[in-house]
PDB file of C-alpha atoms and ligand atoms in Angstrom:
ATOM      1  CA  UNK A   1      17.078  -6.610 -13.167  1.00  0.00           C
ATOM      2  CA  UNK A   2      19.070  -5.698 -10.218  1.00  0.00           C
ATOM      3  CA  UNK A   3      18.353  -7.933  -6.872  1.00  0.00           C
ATOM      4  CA  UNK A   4      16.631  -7.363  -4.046  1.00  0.00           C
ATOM      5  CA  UNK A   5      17.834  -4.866  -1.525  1.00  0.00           C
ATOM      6  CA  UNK A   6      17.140  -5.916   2.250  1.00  0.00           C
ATOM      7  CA  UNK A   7      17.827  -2.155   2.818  1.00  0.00           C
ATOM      8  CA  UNK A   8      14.817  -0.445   1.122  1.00  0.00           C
ATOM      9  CA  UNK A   9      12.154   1.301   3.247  1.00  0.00           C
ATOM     10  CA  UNK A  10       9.206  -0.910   2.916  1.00  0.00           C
ATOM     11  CA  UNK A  11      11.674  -3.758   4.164  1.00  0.00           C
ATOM     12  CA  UNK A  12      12.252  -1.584   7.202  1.00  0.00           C
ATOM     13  CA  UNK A  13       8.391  -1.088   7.537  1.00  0.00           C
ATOM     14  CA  UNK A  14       7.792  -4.889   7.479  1.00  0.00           C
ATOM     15  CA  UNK A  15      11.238  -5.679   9.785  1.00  0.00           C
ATOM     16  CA  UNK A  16       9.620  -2.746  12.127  1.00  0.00           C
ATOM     17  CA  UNK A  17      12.458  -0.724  12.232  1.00  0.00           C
ATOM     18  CA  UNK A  18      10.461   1.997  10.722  1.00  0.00           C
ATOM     19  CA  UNK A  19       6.977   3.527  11.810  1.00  0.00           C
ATOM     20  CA  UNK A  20       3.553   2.833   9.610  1.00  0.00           C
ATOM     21  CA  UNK A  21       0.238   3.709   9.685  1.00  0.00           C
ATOM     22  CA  UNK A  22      -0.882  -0.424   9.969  1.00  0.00           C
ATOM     23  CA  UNK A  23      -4.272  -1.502   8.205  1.00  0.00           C
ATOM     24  CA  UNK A  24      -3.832  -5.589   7.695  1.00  0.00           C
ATOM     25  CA  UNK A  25      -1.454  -8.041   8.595  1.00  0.00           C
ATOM     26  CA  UNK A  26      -1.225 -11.788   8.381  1.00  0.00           C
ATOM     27  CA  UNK A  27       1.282 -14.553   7.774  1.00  0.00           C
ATOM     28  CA  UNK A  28       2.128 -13.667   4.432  1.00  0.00           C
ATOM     29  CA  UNK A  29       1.190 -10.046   3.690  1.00  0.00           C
ATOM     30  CA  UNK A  30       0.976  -6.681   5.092  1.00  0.00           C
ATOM     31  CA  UNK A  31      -0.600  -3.415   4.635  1.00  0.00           C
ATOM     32  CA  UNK A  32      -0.070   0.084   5.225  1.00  0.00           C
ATOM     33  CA  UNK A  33      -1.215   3.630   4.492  1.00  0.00           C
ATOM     34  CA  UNK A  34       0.634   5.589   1.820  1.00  0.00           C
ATOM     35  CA  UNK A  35       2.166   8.408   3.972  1.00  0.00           C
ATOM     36  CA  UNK A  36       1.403  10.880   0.199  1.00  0.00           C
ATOM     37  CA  UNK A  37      -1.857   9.501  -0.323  1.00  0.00           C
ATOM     38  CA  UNK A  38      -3.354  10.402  -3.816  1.00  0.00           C
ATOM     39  CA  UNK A  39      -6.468  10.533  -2.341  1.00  0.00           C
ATOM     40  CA  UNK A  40      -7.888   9.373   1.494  1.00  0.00           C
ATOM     41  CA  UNK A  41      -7.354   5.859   2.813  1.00  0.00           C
ATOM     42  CA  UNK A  42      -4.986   5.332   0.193  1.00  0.00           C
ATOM     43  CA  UNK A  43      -2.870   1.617   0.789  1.00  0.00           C
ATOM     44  CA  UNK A  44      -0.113  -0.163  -0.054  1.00  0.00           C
ATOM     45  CA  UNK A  45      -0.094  -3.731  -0.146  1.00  0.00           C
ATOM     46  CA  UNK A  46       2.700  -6.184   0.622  1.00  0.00           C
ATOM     47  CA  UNK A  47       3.920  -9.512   0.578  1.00  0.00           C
ATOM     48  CA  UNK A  48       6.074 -10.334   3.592  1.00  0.00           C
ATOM     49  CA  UNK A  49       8.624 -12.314   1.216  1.00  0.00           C
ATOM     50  CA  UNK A  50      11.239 -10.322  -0.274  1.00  0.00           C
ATOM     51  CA  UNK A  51      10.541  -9.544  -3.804  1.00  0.00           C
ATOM     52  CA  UNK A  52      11.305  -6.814  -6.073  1.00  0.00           C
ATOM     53  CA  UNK A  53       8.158  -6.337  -7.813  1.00  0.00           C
ATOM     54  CA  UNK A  54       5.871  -8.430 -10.030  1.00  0.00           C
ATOM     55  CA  UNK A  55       8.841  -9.993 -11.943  1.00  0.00           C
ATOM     56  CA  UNK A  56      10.229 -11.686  -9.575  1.00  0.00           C
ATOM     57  CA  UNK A  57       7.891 -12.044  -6.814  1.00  0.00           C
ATOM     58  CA  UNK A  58       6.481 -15.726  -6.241  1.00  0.00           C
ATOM     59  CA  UNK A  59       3.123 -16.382  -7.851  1.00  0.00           C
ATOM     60  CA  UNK A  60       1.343 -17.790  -4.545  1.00  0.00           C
ATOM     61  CA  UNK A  61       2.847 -14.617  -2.308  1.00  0.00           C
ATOM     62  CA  UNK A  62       0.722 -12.437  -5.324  1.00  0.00           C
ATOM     63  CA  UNK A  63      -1.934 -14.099  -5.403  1.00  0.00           C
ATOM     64  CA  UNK A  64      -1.968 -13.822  -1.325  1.00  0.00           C
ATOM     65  CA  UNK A  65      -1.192  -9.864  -2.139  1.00  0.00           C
ATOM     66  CA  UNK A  66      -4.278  -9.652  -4.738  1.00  0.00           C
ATOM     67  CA  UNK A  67      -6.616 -11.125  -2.174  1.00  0.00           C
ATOM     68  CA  UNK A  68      -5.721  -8.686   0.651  1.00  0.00           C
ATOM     69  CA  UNK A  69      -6.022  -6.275  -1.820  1.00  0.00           C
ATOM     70  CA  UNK A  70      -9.499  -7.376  -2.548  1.00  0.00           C
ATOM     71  CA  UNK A  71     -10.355  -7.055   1.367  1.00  0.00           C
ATOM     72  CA  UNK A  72      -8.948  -3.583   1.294  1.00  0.00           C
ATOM     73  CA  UNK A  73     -11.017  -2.323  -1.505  1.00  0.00           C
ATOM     74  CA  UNK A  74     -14.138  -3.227  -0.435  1.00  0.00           C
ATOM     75  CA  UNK A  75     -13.257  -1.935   2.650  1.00  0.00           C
ATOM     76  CA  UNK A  76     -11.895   1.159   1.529  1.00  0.00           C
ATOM     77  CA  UNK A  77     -15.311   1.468  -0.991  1.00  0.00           C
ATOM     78  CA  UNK A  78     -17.316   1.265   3.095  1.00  0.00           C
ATOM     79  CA  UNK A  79     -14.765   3.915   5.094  1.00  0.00           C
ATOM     80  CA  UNK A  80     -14.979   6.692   2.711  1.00  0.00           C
ATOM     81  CA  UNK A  81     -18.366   6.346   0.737  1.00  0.00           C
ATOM     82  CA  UNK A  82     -16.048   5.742  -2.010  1.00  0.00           C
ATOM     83  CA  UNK A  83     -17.556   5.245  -5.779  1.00  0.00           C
ATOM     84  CA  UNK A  84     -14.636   3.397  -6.936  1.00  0.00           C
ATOM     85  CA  UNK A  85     -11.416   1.836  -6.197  1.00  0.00           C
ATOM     86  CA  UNK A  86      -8.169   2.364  -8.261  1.00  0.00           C
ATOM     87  CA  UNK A  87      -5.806  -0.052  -8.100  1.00  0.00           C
ATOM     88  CA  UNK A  88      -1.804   0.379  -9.161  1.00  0.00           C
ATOM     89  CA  UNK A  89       1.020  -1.420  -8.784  1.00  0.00           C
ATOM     90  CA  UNK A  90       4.579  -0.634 -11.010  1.00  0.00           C
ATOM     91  CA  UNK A  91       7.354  -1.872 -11.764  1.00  0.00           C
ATOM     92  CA  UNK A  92      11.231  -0.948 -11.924  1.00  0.00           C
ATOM     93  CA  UNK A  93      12.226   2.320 -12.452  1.00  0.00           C
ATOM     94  CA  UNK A  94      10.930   2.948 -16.211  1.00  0.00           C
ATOM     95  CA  UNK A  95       7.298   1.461 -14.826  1.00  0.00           C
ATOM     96  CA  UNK A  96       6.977   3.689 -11.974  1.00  0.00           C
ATOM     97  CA  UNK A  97       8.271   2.064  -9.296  1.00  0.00           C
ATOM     98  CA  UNK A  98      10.190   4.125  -6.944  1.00  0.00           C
ATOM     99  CA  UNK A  99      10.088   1.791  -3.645  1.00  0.00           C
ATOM    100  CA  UNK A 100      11.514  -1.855  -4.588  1.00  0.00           C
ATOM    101  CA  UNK A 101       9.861  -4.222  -2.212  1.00  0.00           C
ATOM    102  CA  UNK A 102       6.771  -5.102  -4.052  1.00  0.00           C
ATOM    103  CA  UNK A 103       3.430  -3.204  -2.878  1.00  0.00           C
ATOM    104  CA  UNK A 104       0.198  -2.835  -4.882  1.00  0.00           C
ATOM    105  CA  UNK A 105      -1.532   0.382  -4.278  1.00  0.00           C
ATOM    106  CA  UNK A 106      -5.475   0.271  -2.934  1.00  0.00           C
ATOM    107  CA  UNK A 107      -6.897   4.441  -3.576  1.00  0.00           C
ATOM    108  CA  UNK A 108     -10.744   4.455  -2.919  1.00  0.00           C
ATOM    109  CA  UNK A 109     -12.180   7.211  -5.367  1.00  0.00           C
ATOM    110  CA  UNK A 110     -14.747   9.772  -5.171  1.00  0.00           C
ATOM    111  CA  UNK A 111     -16.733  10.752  -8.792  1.00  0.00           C
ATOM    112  CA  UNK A 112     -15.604  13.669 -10.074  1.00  0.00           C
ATOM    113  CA  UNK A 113     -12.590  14.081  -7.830  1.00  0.00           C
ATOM    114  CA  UNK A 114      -8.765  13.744  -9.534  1.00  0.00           C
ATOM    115  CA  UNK A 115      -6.357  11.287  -7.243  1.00  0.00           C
ATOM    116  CA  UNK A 116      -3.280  13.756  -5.982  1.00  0.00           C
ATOM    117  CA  UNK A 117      -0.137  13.605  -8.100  1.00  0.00           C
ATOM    118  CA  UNK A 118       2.329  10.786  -6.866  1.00  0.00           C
ATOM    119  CA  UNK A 119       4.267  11.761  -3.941  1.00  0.00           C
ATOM    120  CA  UNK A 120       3.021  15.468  -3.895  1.00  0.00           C
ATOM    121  CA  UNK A 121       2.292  15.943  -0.272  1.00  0.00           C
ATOM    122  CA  UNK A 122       2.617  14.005   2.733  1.00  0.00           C
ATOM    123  CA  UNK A 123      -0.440  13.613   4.904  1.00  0.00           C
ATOM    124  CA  UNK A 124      -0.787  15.395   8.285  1.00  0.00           C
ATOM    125  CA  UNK A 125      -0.162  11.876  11.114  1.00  0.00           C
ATOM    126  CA  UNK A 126      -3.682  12.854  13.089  1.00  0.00           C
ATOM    127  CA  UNK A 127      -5.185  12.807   9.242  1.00  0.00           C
ATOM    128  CA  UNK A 128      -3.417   9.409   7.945  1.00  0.00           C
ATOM    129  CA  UNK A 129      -4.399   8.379  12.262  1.00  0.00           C
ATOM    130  CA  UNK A 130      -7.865   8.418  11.744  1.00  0.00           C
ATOM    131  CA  UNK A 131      -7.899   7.239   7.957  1.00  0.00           C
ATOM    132  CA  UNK A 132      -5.951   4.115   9.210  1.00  0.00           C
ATOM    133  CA  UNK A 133      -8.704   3.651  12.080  1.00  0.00           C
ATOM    134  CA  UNK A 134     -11.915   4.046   9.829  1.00  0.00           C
ATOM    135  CA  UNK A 135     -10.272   0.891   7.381  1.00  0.00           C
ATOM    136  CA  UNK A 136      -9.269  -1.088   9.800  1.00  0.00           C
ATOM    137  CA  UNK A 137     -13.098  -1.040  11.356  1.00  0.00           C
ATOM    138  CA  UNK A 138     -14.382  -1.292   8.047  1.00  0.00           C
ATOM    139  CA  UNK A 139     -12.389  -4.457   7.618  1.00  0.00           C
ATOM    140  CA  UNK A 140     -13.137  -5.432  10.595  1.00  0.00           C
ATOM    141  CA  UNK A 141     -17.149  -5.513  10.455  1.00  0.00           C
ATOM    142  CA  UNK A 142     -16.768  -7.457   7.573  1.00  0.00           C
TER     143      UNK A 142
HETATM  144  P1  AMP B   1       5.974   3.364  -6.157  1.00  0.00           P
HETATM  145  O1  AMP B   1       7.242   2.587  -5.853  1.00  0.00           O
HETATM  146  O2  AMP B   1       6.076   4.207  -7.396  1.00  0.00           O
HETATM  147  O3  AMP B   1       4.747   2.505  -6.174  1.00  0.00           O
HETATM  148  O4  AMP B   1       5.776   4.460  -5.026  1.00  0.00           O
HETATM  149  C1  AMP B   1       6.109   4.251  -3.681  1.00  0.00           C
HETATM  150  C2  AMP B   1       4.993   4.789  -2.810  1.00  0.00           C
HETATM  151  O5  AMP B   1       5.428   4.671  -1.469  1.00  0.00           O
HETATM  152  C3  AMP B   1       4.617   6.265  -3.036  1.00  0.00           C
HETATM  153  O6  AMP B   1       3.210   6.329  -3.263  1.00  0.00           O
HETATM  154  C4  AMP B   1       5.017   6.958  -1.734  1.00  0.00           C
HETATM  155  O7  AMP B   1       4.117   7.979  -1.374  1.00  0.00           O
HETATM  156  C5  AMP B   1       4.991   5.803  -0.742  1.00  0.00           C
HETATM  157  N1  AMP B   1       5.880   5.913   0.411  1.00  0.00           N
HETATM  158  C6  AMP B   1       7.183   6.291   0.419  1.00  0.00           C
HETATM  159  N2  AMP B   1       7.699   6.205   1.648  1.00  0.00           N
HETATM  160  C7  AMP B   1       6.715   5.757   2.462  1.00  0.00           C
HETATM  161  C8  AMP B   1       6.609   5.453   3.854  1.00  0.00           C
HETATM  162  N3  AMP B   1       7.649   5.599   4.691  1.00  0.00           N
HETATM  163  N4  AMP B   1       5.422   5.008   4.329  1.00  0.00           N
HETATM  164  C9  AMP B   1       4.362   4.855   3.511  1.00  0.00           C
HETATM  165  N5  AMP B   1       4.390   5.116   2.186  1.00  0.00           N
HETATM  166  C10 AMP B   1       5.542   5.569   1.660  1.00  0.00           C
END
């Protein structure tokens, strides 16, 4: 497996050299709204350490990642009268993964409705704007 690149987008995200839609932050993990959400409120989670993915990450940094992803799910299930919560998370290139800092992805569901193909569209900013507001006071009232 190739090593981690310091270059890659999320890294940029988390060094805040690049913009994000911000939902959760704390010493060792952060989270962010998808900018090509499969479906609203969609979030990526991240541990603050470098890793690639889930092969090389450190066990404690994903079990800090799995908790936050927790919080974000029931949150996500309040801020959009979700019915269910789908959670993803891939690795290296033949897995999925496309991005290689590792990030688990949070997409609240609604019965009935199909999640968007990956990457299809990005999201209008005063959309992804108020979708970042709503979780963050869902996760904030608990
Ligand atoms: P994957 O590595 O397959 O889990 O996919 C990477 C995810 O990152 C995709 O769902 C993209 O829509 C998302 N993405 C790519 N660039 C950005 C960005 N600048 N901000 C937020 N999400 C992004």
């Amino acid at each position: 497996m190739p090593s981690y690149d310091p270059n890659n987008i999320f890294a940029k995200i988390l060094r805040g050299e690049l913009p994000c839609y911000k939902i959760y932050e704390d010493d060792k993990t952060f989270a962010f709204l998808d900018i090509m959400p499969r479906a609203p409120g969609h979030t990526l989670v991240l541990p603050k350490a470098p890793a690639r993915n889930m092969l090389d990450v450190a066990p404690e940094d994903l079990g800090h990642v799995i908790g936050v992803a927790q919080k974000i799910a029931k949150a996500g299930m309040k801020a959009f009268a979700a019915d269910g919560i789908t959670i993803q998370q891939f690795n290296e290139g033949a897995g999925g993964q496309v991005v290689f800092h590792l990030h688990v992805h949070v997409i609240p569901r609604r019965e009935g409705v199909p999640m968007k193909p990956p990457a299809s569209e990005k999201e209008k900013p005063d959309v992804l704007a108020d979708h970042a507001k709503k979780l963050v006071a869902a996760l904030a009232a608990g």
